[in-house]
Coordinates of C-alpha atoms in Angstrom, one line a residue:
M1 CA -28.1 18.4 -2.3
N2 CA -25.3 14.9 -1.8
K3 CA -22.0 14.6 -1.6
L4 CA -19.1 16.3 -4.1
N5 CA -18.6 14.2 -6.6
D6 CA -14.7 14.9 -8.8
E7 CA -16.5 17.0 -11.9
Q8 CA -18.5 19.5 -9.2
L9 CA -15.3 19.6 -7.3
S10 CA -13.3 20.5 -10.2
K11 CA -16.1 23.4 -11.7
I12 CA -16.2 24.7 -7.3
L13 CA -12.1 25.3 -7.4
V14 CA -11.8 27.1 -11.0
Q15 CA -15.4 28.7 -9.6
Q16 CA -13.9 29.9 -5.9
S17 CA -10.3 30.6 -8.1
Y18 CA -8.5 27.4 -6.4
L19 CA -7.0 26.2 -9.8
E20 CA -7.0 27.8 -13.4
E21 CA -9.4 25.7 -15.4
E22 CA -6.4 24.3 -17.9
V23 CA -5.2 23.0 -14.9
A24 CA -8.5 21.2 -13.0
T25 CA -9.9 19.9 -16.4
V26 CA -5.6 18.5 -16.2
M27 CA -6.1 16.6 -12.2
L28 CA -9.5 15.3 -13.5
Q29 CA -8.7 13.7 -16.3
R30 CA -5.2 12.3 -14.4
A31 CA -8.0 11.2 -11.1
K32 CA -10.5 9.4 -13.4
T33 CA -6.9 7.8 -15.9
R34 CA -5.7 6.2 -11.9
G35 CA -9.5 5.7 -10.4
L36 CA -8.7 8.5 -7.6
P37 CA -10.0 10.7 -6.1
L38 CA -9.7 14.1 -7.4
T39 CA -9.1 15.0 -3.9
T40 CA -6.5 12.8 -3.6
V41 CA -4.7 13.6 -6.7
L42 CA -4.7 17.4 -6.5
I43 CA -3.3 16.7 -2.5
S44 CA -0.4 14.6 -4.2
E45 CA 0.2 17.2 -6.5
E46 CA 0.7 19.9 -4.6
L47 CA -1.8 22.2 -6.0
L48 CA -3.3 22.5 -2.6
T49 CA -3.0 22.0 0.1
K50 CA -5.4 19.3 2.3
D51 CA -6.2 22.9 4.0
L52 CA -6.6 24.7 1.4
L53 CA -9.3 22.1 -0.1
G54 CA -11.5 21.5 2.6
Q55 CA -11.5 25.3 3.4
A56 CA -12.7 25.9 -0.8
I57 CA -15.3 22.6 -0.6
A58 CA -16.5 24.1 2.9
E59 CA -17.3 28.2 1.8
Y60 CA -19.4 25.9 -1.2
F61 CA -21.8 24.9 1.0
R62 CA -21.8 27.7 3.8
V63 CA -20.5 25.6 6.4
P64 CA -17.2 26.1 8.3
Y65 CA -14.5 24.0 7.3
A66 CA -13.4 21.8 10.9
D67 CA -9.7 20.3 10.2
L68 CA -9.9 17.6 12.3
N69 CA -5.9 16.9 11.7
S70 CA -5.2 19.8 14.3
L71 CA -7.8 19.5 16.5
I72 CA -8.2 15.5 16.4
P73 CA -11.2 14.1 18.7
D74 CA -10.9 11.5 21.7
E75 CA -12.2 8.4 21.2
S76 CA -14.9 9.8 23.7
Q77 CA -16.3 12.2 21.2
V78 CA -16.4 9.6 18.1
R79 CA -18.1 6.9 19.7
A80 CA -21.2 9.4 21.7
I81 CA -22.3 8.3 17.6
P82 CA -23.5 4.9 17.4
E83 CA -21.5 3.6 14.9
K84 CA -24.4 2.9 12.1
I85 CA -25.1 6.6 12.1
A86 CA -21.6 7.6 12.0
R87 CA -20.4 5.7 8.8
E88 CA -23.9 6.2 7.1
Y89 CA -23.4 9.7 7.5
N90 CA -19.4 9.9 8.0
L91 CA -20.3 11.7 10.7
V92 CA -18.5 12.6 13.7
I93 CA -18.9 15.6 17.1
F94 CA -15.8 18.1 16.2
S95 CA -16.5 20.2 19.4
N96 CA -18.7 21.0 22.3
T97 CA -18.0 24.1 23.5
N98 CA -21.1 26.5 25.5
G99 CA -23.8 24.5 24.8
L100 CA -22.9 24.8 21.1
L101 CA -22.5 20.8 19.5
T102 CA -20.7 20.4 16.4
F103 CA -21.0 17.7 13.7
A104 CA -18.0 17.7 11.7
T105 CA -19.6 15.1 7.5
D106 CA -18.3 15.2 4.4
D107 CA -22.0 15.8 3.1
P108 CA -23.4 18.8 4.6
K109 CA -26.6 19.5 2.6
N110 CA -27.7 16.0 2.8
P111 CA -31.6 16.5 4.1
K112 CA -32.0 13.6 6.4
L113 CA -29.2 15.0 8.4
I114 CA -30.1 17.7 10.8
R115 CA -33.3 15.3 11.6
E116 CA -30.1 12.2 12.5
L117 CA -28.8 14.8 14.6
E118 CA -31.6 17.0 16.4
D119 CA -32.2 12.9 17.3
L120 CA -29.5 12.1 18.5
A121 CA -29.1 15.5 20.8
A122 CA -32.8 14.7 22.6
T123 CA -31.8 10.8 22.9
T124 CA -28.2 10.2 23.4
K125 CA -27.4 11.7 27.7
A126 CA -23.9 12.3 26.3
F127 CA -25.6 15.8 24.9
E128 CA -27.9 17.0 28.3
N129 CA -26.8 20.5 27.5
V130 CA -26.4 20.7 24.4
E131 CA -28.3 24.4 22.9
K132 CA -27.8 24.6 19.5
I133 CA -26.3 22.5 17.0
R134 CA -23.6 23.5 13.6
V135 CA -22.5 21.1 11.3
A136 CA -19.6 21.7 9.2
Y137 CA -17.3 20.1 6.6
S138 CA -14.4 17.7 7.0
L139 CA -12.7 15.5 4.3
T140 CA -14.4 12.0 4.2
E141 CA -10.5 10.4 4.7
D142 CA -9.9 11.9 7.9
I143 CA -13.2 11.3 9.1
E144 CA -13.1 7.9 8.1
A145 CA -9.1 7.7 9.0
L146 CA -11.0 8.2 13.6
F147 CA -13.4 5.6 13.2
T148 CA -11.1 3.0 14.3
S149 CA -12.4 4.2 17.9
Y150 CA -14.8 2.2 17.2
E151 CA -12.4 -1.0 16.6
V152 CA -13.1 -4.0 19.1
P153 CA -9.7 -6.2 19.9
L154 CA -9.8 -9.2 17.7
Q155 CA -9.6 -11.9 20.9
Q156 CA -12.7 -9.6 22.3
K157 CA -14.9 -10.5 19.2
L158 CA -13.4 -14.5 18.8
Q159 CA -14.7 -14.7 22.4
V160 CA -17.9 -13.8 21.8
I161 CA -18.1 -16.7 18.8
L162 CA -16.3 -18.9 20.2
S163 CA -18.4 -18.4 23.4
Q164 CA -21.9 -19.7 21.1
P165 CA -23.2 -22.6 22.2
E166 CA -22.2 -23.6 18.6
V167 CA -19.1 -22.0 17.3
Q168 CA -19.3 -21.4 14.0
I169 CA -15.5 -21.7 12.8
K170 CA -17.0 -19.8 9.0
Q171 CA -18.1 -17.0 12.4
L172 CA -14.7 -17.0 13.5
I173 CA -12.7 -16.6 10.3
D174 CA -14.3 -14.2 8.5
E175 CA -14.1 -12.6 12.1
I176 CA -10.4 -12.7 11.3
L177 CA -11.0 -12.1 7.5
S178 CA -12.3 -8.8 8.6
S179 CA -9.4 -7.8 11.3
A180 CA -7.2 -8.0 9.0
Y181 CA -9.1 -6.1 6.3
E182 CA -9.7 -3.5 8.4
S183 CA -6.2 -3.7 9.7
R184 CA -4.4 -2.7 6.5
A185 CA -2.7 -6.1 6.9
T186 CA -1.0 -7.9 4.2
D187 CA -0.3 -11.7 5.9
I188 CA -1.5 -13.5 8.4
H189 CA 0.2 -15.8 10.5
L190 CA -1.5 -18.9 13.0
E191 CA 1.6 -20.3 14.2
P192 CA 0.8 -23.6 17.0
A193 CA 2.7 -23.1 19.8
A194 CA 2.8 -25.5 23.2
F195 CA -0.4 -24.2 24.6
A196 CA -2.1 -22.0 22.4
V197 CA -2.6 -21.4 18.4
V198 CA -1.3 -17.5 17.7
I199 CA -3.1 -15.5 15.6
R200 CA -0.2 -12.5 14.0
F201 CA -0.8 -10.0 11.4
R202 CA 1.9 -8.2 9.2
I203 CA 0.6 -3.7 9.1
D204 CA 2.7 -2.3 7.3
G205 CA 5.8 -4.7 6.8
M206 CA 5.6 -5.2 10.6
L207 CA 4.2 -8.6 12.5
H208 CA 1.7 -8.1 15.8
E209 CA 0.4 -10.1 17.6
M210 CA -3.4 -9.9 17.3
A211 CA -5.6 -12.8 19.3
D212 CA -4.7 -16.8 20.1
I213 CA -6.8 -19.3 20.2
T214 CA -6.9 -23.2 21.1
S215 CA -5.6 -26.0 19.3
D216 CA -8.7 -27.7 18.8
T217 CA -10.5 -24.7 17.8
Y218 CA -8.1 -24.0 15.2
E219 CA -7.7 -27.3 13.7
K220 CA -11.3 -26.8 12.5
V221 CA -10.5 -23.4 11.3
V222 CA -7.5 -24.9 9.3
N223 CA -10.1 -27.8 8.0
R224 CA -12.4 -25.3 7.2
I225 CA -9.9 -23.5 5.1
K226 CA -8.7 -26.2 3.0
V227 CA -12.4 -27.1 1.9
L228 CA -11.9 -23.4 0.8
A229 CA -8.7 -23.9 -0.7
R230 CA -9.4 -27.4 -1.9
L231 CA -6.0 -29.3 -0.1
R232 CA -6.3 -32.4 1.1
L233 CA -8.1 -32.1 4.6
D234 CA -6.0 -35.5 5.6
E235 CA -2.8 -34.3 5.3
H236 CA -0.6 -33.4 7.8
Q237 CA 3.4 -33.6 7.4
S238 CA 4.4 -31.9 3.3
I239 CA 3.9 -28.9 2.6
Q240 CA 0.5 -27.2 1.0
D241 CA 0.4 -24.5 -1.1
G242 CA -3.3 -22.9 -3.0
S243 CA -6.3 -20.3 -2.9
F244 CA -10.0 -19.0 -2.3
S245 CA -11.0 -16.0 -2.3
H246 CA -13.7 -14.2 0.3
D247 CA -15.7 -11.3 0.2
W248 CA -16.4 -8.4 2.3
H249 CA -18.1 -5.0 2.2
K250 CA -19.4 -5.6 -1.9
K251 CA -15.8 -6.2 -2.1
Q252 CA -13.7 -9.6 -3.2
Y253 CA -10.4 -10.8 -2.0
D254 CA -8.3 -13.3 -3.8
L255 CA -6.0 -15.3 -0.3
R256 CA -2.7 -16.9 -0.8
V257 CA -2.9 -20.5 1.2
S258 CA 0.5 -21.8 2.7
F259 CA 0.3 -25.3 5.0
V260 CA 4.1 -26.5 6.7
P261 CA 4.4 -28.6 9.0
S262 CA 6.1 -27.4 12.0
L263 CA 6.8 -28.4 15.6
Y264 CA 3.3 -28.4 17.2
G265 CA 1.2 -29.1 13.9
E266 CA 0.3 -26.9 10.1
K267 CA 1.9 -23.7 10.1
L268 CA -1.2 -21.7 8.2
A269 CA -0.2 -18.4 6.5
L270 CA -2.0 -16.6 4.2
R271 CA -1.4 -13.6 1.8
I272 CA -4.0 -11.0 1.3
L273 CA -3.8 -10.2 -2.4
S274 CA -5.5 -6.8 -4.0
Q275 CA -8.5 -8.4 -6.5
V276 CA -8.1 -4.7 -8.6
V277 CA -4.8 -1.5 -8.6
G278 CA -6.7 1.3 -9.7
G279 CA -5.5 5.1 -10.1
L280 CA -1.5 3.8 -9.4
G281 CA 0.5 6.4 -10.5
L282 CA 4.9 6.2 -9.7
D283 CA 3.8 9.6 -7.2
Q284 CA 1.8 7.3 -4.9
I285 CA 5.1 5.2 -4.3
G286 CA 7.2 7.4 -3.1
L287 CA 9.5 7.9 -6.3
S288 CA 11.3 11.5 -6.2
E289 CA 10.8 13.2 -9.2
T290 CA 14.5 11.9 -10.8
H291 CA 13.5 8.6 -9.9
Q292 CA 10.4 9.2 -12.1
K293 CA 11.7 10.9 -14.9
L294 CA 13.9 7.9 -15.4
L295 CA 10.7 5.3 -14.9
A296 CA 9.4 7.0 -17.5
D297 CA 11.7 7.6 -19.8
A298 CA 12.4 4.0 -19.7
A299 CA 9.1 3.0 -19.8
K300 CA 8.0 5.0 -23.1
K301 CA 11.1 3.1 -25.1
P302 CA 9.6 1.0 -27.2
F303 CA 11.2 -2.4 -26.2
G304 CA 14.5 -3.3 -23.7
M305 CA 14.2 -4.3 -20.5
I306 CA 13.3 -2.5 -16.7
V307 CA 14.0 -5.0 -13.7
V308 CA 13.2 -4.4 -10.7
S309 CA 15.0 -6.2 -7.7
G310 CA 14.5 -6.7 -4.1
P311 CA 13.8 -8.2 -1.2
T312 CA 10.3 -10.6 -1.0
G313 CA 7.7 -8.3 -0.1
S314 CA 9.9 -4.9 -1.3
G315 CA 6.9 -3.5 -3.6
K316 CA 8.5 -5.3 -6.5
S317 CA 5.0 -6.2 -8.7
T318 CA 3.8 -2.5 -7.1
T319 CA 5.8 -0.7 -9.1
L320 CA 5.7 -2.4 -12.4
Y321 CA 1.9 -1.9 -12.1
A322 CA 2.5 1.7 -11.3
V323 CA 5.2 1.8 -14.6
L324 CA 2.0 0.5 -16.5
S325 CA -0.7 2.5 -15.3
K326 CA 1.1 5.3 -17.2
V327 CA 1.7 3.8 -19.7
I328 CA -1.3 1.6 -20.5
T329 CA -3.5 3.1 -23.6
P330 CA -6.5 1.5 -26.2
G331 CA -3.6 1.0 -28.7
L332 CA -1.6 -1.4 -27.0
N333 CA -1.4 -5.3 -26.1
I334 CA -0.1 -5.2 -22.8
M335 CA 0.3 -8.6 -21.5
T336 CA 1.2 -10.1 -18.4
I337 CA 2.7 -13.7 -16.7
E338 CA 2.3 -13.8 -13.0
D339 CA 2.4 -16.7 -9.9
P340 CA 0.1 -14.6 -8.4
V341 CA -1.9 -12.5 -10.5
E342 CA -1.6 -9.8 -7.3
Y343 CA -4.2 -7.0 -9.0
R344 CA -6.3 -6.7 -11.8
I345 CA -5.4 -4.3 -14.2
K346 CA -8.1 -3.0 -16.6
G347 CA -6.6 -2.5 -20.4
A348 CA -4.1 -5.5 -19.9
T349 CA -4.2 -9.6 -20.3
Q350 CA -2.8 -11.3 -17.9
V351 CA -1.8 -14.7 -17.3
Q352 CA -1.5 -16.9 -14.1
V353 CA 1.2 -19.7 -13.8
N354 CA -0.6 -22.8 -13.4
K355 CA 2.1 -26.2 -13.4
E356 CA -0.5 -28.4 -12.9
T357 CA -1.2 -27.8 -16.9
G358 CA 2.5 -27.1 -17.7
I359 CA 1.8 -23.0 -17.8
T360 CA 5.2 -22.5 -16.6
F361 CA 7.3 -18.3 -16.8
A362 CA 8.9 -20.0 -19.3
S363 CA 6.4 -21.8 -21.4
G364 CA 3.8 -19.2 -21.1
L365 CA 6.5 -16.2 -21.9
R366 CA 7.2 -18.4 -25.6
S367 CA 3.1 -18.5 -26.0
L368 CA 3.0 -14.6 -25.2
V369 CA 5.4 -13.5 -27.3
R370 CA 3.3 -15.0 -30.0
Q371 CA 0.4 -12.4 -28.9
D372 CA 1.7 -10.2 -30.6
P373 CA 2.1 -7.5 -26.6
D374 CA 3.7 -4.5 -27.2
I375 CA 4.3 -4.5 -23.4
I376 CA 5.1 -7.7 -21.2
L377 CA 5.2 -7.5 -17.5
V378 CA 7.0 -11.3 -16.0
G379 CA 6.2 -11.6 -13.0
E380 CA 9.4 -13.2 -12.0
I381 CA 12.7 -14.3 -13.6
R382 CA 13.3 -17.3 -11.6
D383 CA 15.9 -19.8 -13.9
K384 CA 17.9 -19.7 -16.7
D385 CA 15.0 -20.2 -19.1
S386 CA 12.7 -17.5 -18.2
A387 CA 15.7 -15.0 -18.9
E388 CA 16.8 -16.0 -22.2
I389 CA 13.0 -16.0 -23.3
A390 CA 12.8 -12.6 -21.5
V391 CA 15.8 -11.0 -23.2
N392 CA 15.3 -12.5 -26.9
A393 CA 11.7 -10.7 -26.1
A394 CA 13.2 -7.3 -25.6
L395 CA 15.0 -7.8 -28.7
T396 CA 13.1 -9.6 -30.8
G397 CA 11.2 -5.8 -30.4
H398 CA 9.0 -6.1 -26.7
L399 CA 9.3 -3.6 -24.2
L400 CA 9.8 -6.1 -21.1
L401 CA 9.0 -5.7 -17.8
S402 CA 10.0 -8.3 -15.0
T403 CA 11.2 -8.5 -11.3
F404 CA 14.6 -10.7 -9.8
H405 CA 15.1 -11.4 -6.4
A406 CA 18.9 -9.4 -6.0
N407 CA 20.3 -7.1 -2.6
D408 CA 20.8 -4.0 -4.5
A409 CA 20.9 -2.8 -8.4
S410 CA 24.6 -3.2 -9.3
T411 CA 24.0 -7.4 -8.8
V412 CA 20.9 -7.9 -10.7
V413 CA 23.7 -7.9 -13.8
P414 CA 26.3 -10.6 -12.4
R415 CA 23.6 -12.9 -11.0
M416 CA 21.8 -12.9 -14.2
I417 CA 25.3 -13.9 -15.4
D418 CA 25.4 -16.6 -13.8
M419 CA 22.7 -17.5 -14.3
G420 CA 23.4 -18.0 -17.8
T421 CA 22.7 -14.9 -19.3
E422 CA 25.0 -14.5 -21.9
A423 CA 26.7 -10.5 -21.0
F424 CA 25.8 -9.2 -24.7
L425 CA 22.4 -9.6 -24.4
L426 CA 22.3 -8.0 -21.5
S427 CA 24.5 -4.8 -22.5
S428 CA 21.9 -4.6 -25.8
T429 CA 18.3 -5.3 -23.8
L430 CA 18.5 -3.7 -19.8
E431 CA 17.7 0.0 -19.4
L432 CA 16.5 0.5 -16.3
I433 CA 17.9 -1.8 -13.5
V434 CA 15.9 -0.4 -9.9
S435 CA 16.3 -2.1 -6.8
Q436 CA 13.5 -1.0 -3.8
R437 CA 13.1 -1.5 -0.3
L438 CA 10.1 -0.6 1.9
V439 CA 10.2 1.8 5.1
R440 CA 7.0 2.9 7.2
K441 CA 5.3 6.3 6.9
L442 CA 5.4 8.3 9.8
C443 CA 0.7 8.9 10.6
D444 CA 0.2 11.5 9.6
A445 CA -2.2 12.2 12.6
C446 CA 0.5 12.3 14.7
K447 CA 3.3 13.5 13.4
V448 CA 5.2 16.7 14.5
S449 CA 8.4 18.0 14.0
Y450 CA 10.9 18.5 16.4
K451 CA 14.3 20.7 16.1
A452 CA 17.2 18.1 15.7
N453 CA 20.5 19.0 18.2
S454 CA 23.6 17.3 16.0
K455 CA 25.5 16.1 20.4
E456 CA 22.3 14.1 20.8
L457 CA 21.8 12.9 16.8
E458 CA 25.3 12.0 17.2
K459 CA 24.7 10.1 20.5
Q460 CA 22.7 8.0 18.9
Y461 CA 23.2 7.2 15.8
G462 CA 27.2 7.4 15.6
T463 CA 28.4 8.8 12.6
T464 CA 25.1 7.6 10.6
A465 CA 24.1 10.8 12.3
K466 CA 26.3 13.2 9.2
Y467 CA 24.4 12.1 7.0
L468 CA 21.4 14.5 7.0
G469 CA 23.8 16.9 7.0
K470 CA 22.3 20.3 8.2
A471 CA 19.4 19.3 8.5
T472 CA 17.7 21.0 11.9
T473 CA 13.8 19.4 11.9
L474 CA 13.0 15.7 12.0
Y475 CA 10.0 15.2 12.0
Q476 CA 8.2 11.8 14.9
A477 CA 4.7 10.4 15.8
K478 CA 4.6 9.2 19.4
G479 CA 1.5 7.7 18.6
C480 CA -2.5 8.2 18.2
K481 CA -5.7 6.3 18.5
V482 CA -5.5 6.8 14.4
C483 CA -2.3 4.5 14.2
N484 CA -2.9 2.1 17.0
F485 CA -0.3 3.9 18.9
R486 CA 2.2 3.0 17.1
G487 CA 4.3 5.8 15.0
Y488 CA 3.7 4.5 11.7
K489 CA 0.9 3.9 9.6
G490 CA 1.2 3.0 5.7
R491 CA 4.7 2.4 4.1
S492 CA 6.3 4.2 1.1
A493 CA 9.3 2.6 -1.0
I494 CA 13.0 4.1 -1.4
F495 CA 15.0 3.5 -4.0
E496 CA 18.1 3.1 -6.4
M497 CA 18.4 3.4 -9.9
I498 CA 20.6 2.2 -12.8
S499 CA 20.0 3.8 -15.9
V500 CA 21.9 2.1 -18.7
T501 CA 24.2 4.3 -20.4
K502 CA 26.0 3.8 -23.2
E503 CA 29.6 3.9 -21.0
M504 CA 27.3 1.3 -18.5
R505 CA 26.7 -1.0 -21.6
E506 CA 30.5 -0.9 -22.1
L507 CA 31.1 -2.3 -19.1
L508 CA 28.7 -4.6 -18.9
L509 CA 30.1 -6.3 -21.6
S510 CA 33.3 -7.1 -19.9
K511 CA 31.3 -9.3 -17.4
P512 CA 32.2 -6.3 -14.4
S513 CA 31.6 -7.3 -11.3
A514 CA 28.9 -5.5 -8.6
D515 CA 31.3 -3.2 -7.3
E516 CA 32.0 -2.2 -10.4
I517 CA 29.0 -1.9 -12.0
R518 CA 28.2 0.2 -8.8
K519 CA 31.4 2.2 -9.4
L520 CA 30.4 3.7 -12.5
A521 CA 27.1 4.6 -11.7
L522 CA 27.7 6.6 -8.8
K523 CA 29.9 8.2 -11.2
Q524 CA 27.4 8.8 -13.7
G525 CA 25.2 10.1 -10.5
M526 CA 23.0 7.1 -9.1
I527 CA 21.5 8.2 -4.9
S528 CA 21.6 4.8 -3.0
L529 CA 18.8 3.9 -1.8
F530 CA 20.0 4.5 1.9
K531 CA 20.2 8.9 -0.2
D532 CA 17.5 8.1 -1.0
G533 CA 15.8 6.8 2.8
I534 CA 17.9 10.4 3.8
E535 CA 15.9 12.4 2.0
K536 CA 12.2 10.6 2.8
V537 CA 13.4 11.3 6.7
K538 CA 14.7 15.0 5.5
H539 CA 11.3 14.9 4.8
G540 CA 9.5 13.7 7.5
V541 CA 7.9 10.5 5.3
T542 CA 9.5 7.1 7.7
T543 CA 12.1 8.1 10.2
L544 CA 16.4 7.0 10.3
D545 CA 15.2 4.1 12.3
E546 CA 13.4 3.0 9.4
V547 CA 16.0 3.3 6.9
L548 CA 19.1 1.8 8.2
R549 CA 16.4 -0.7 9.3
V550 CA 16.2 -2.0 5.0
A551 CA 19.3 -0.6 3.8
Q552 CA 22.6 -0.4 4.0
I553 CA 25.1 2.8 4.3
S554 CA 26.5 3.7 1.2
D555 CA 28.7 6.5 0.2

């Protein structure tokens, strides 16, 4: 029997009384809508823990359950299995004690597996004293998280390529890009310095130095990237922007290219854009139940504006796509205009800004309105023209979603008024103003709780410690192979939201300051960015250091 599909898993969970049939049906449909595995949805909805889910599937297969979170195999155990075999069968060694060798896989009934395991035990020195082989079940994501043990440092990979008699620049670039994908990087920076060119990846919002190459090699890399992005090869003293696509492991990635002249040569930055958005739900981006409800209620309105603010790289577009994924139905005409189109989303018509052909946010938005849309997503309100057209679109029966650069939710309105938008139009159209930041999440594989000492916290954080309230249990991660010993893996957003109530609309008519808007929003129950972050600290999502890195203390 092959690995379980979602329909089979749903039936098993009902048969074994882990879920009610009605609940299982709803969750299965939700998984299909979002394009996520059923296991991911069940865990995120807190209907089952990972342990219970793994145990249920193991019971069905009639094999033991190997909990790879409580007993993590070390690197030598993982690497004892050749990488090709490990990835083909999603296979790791769980334990090897007293002559009993236990393998963990997500497909324990694969008919080819036992023969492969017997061959491994007979031909691998590490298994010389094995008397018996046993197969256990583990969740797919827990197994794949351990495959980082096979990773080779980028510098080492590049040295192998550069040591060849004829250096293949295409192979070199492919290696840099594939390492970035494997590391979950969002950006790649190649930065010329006095004696070398440094390669850095932005992972979970932080830059990490990965390797360096010589200036001569970098010159060839630059020429190759310029050809791919259709940029001028003979131009080195001006800014150039472009893009190209790259295939890796049957997936296609879009890369946005930026060249900027610097003291030691052209600096290259590559932004990795996701091709397809699948399964992006409001519960997947860090929204509390209160914030989910505010956003969901605003998205149900037939017209009006939802504006998401924050600095570059704070996840604004991701939030808007999560909103779209919730409201998309065959009966709605949904259109977007973006620069660039960061995600492909099924069920929406997406338009790319192109200055060369005259498609700007303002001109494109004018055309979109004539296409009879129900919902419009504008990648960014950048100027007076795009702001006015967006507001008028919201006035004339469209639900409009957009991003806007502002420090917090309360500064959005004053900034738009300064841009030339009439206060009475904003008062009539705004439904919800969102501000957000991204914080790094503690690594689940090495996260542990600890008893917080109030005196030590006060010594470390000063008066800031008081915001933790009576919380005595906090969380930390020391670092492990899964997170490359950083202690963090992945990111979550923290939010603040201003719901535009009747009282708030009346205030907006008077062209209020940001302080006046914030004062009323707090009075009406707004949870600030900082306080939303504090709640995530208490729940073990992140740390106080991370929250303080991105949000100001506010009452």
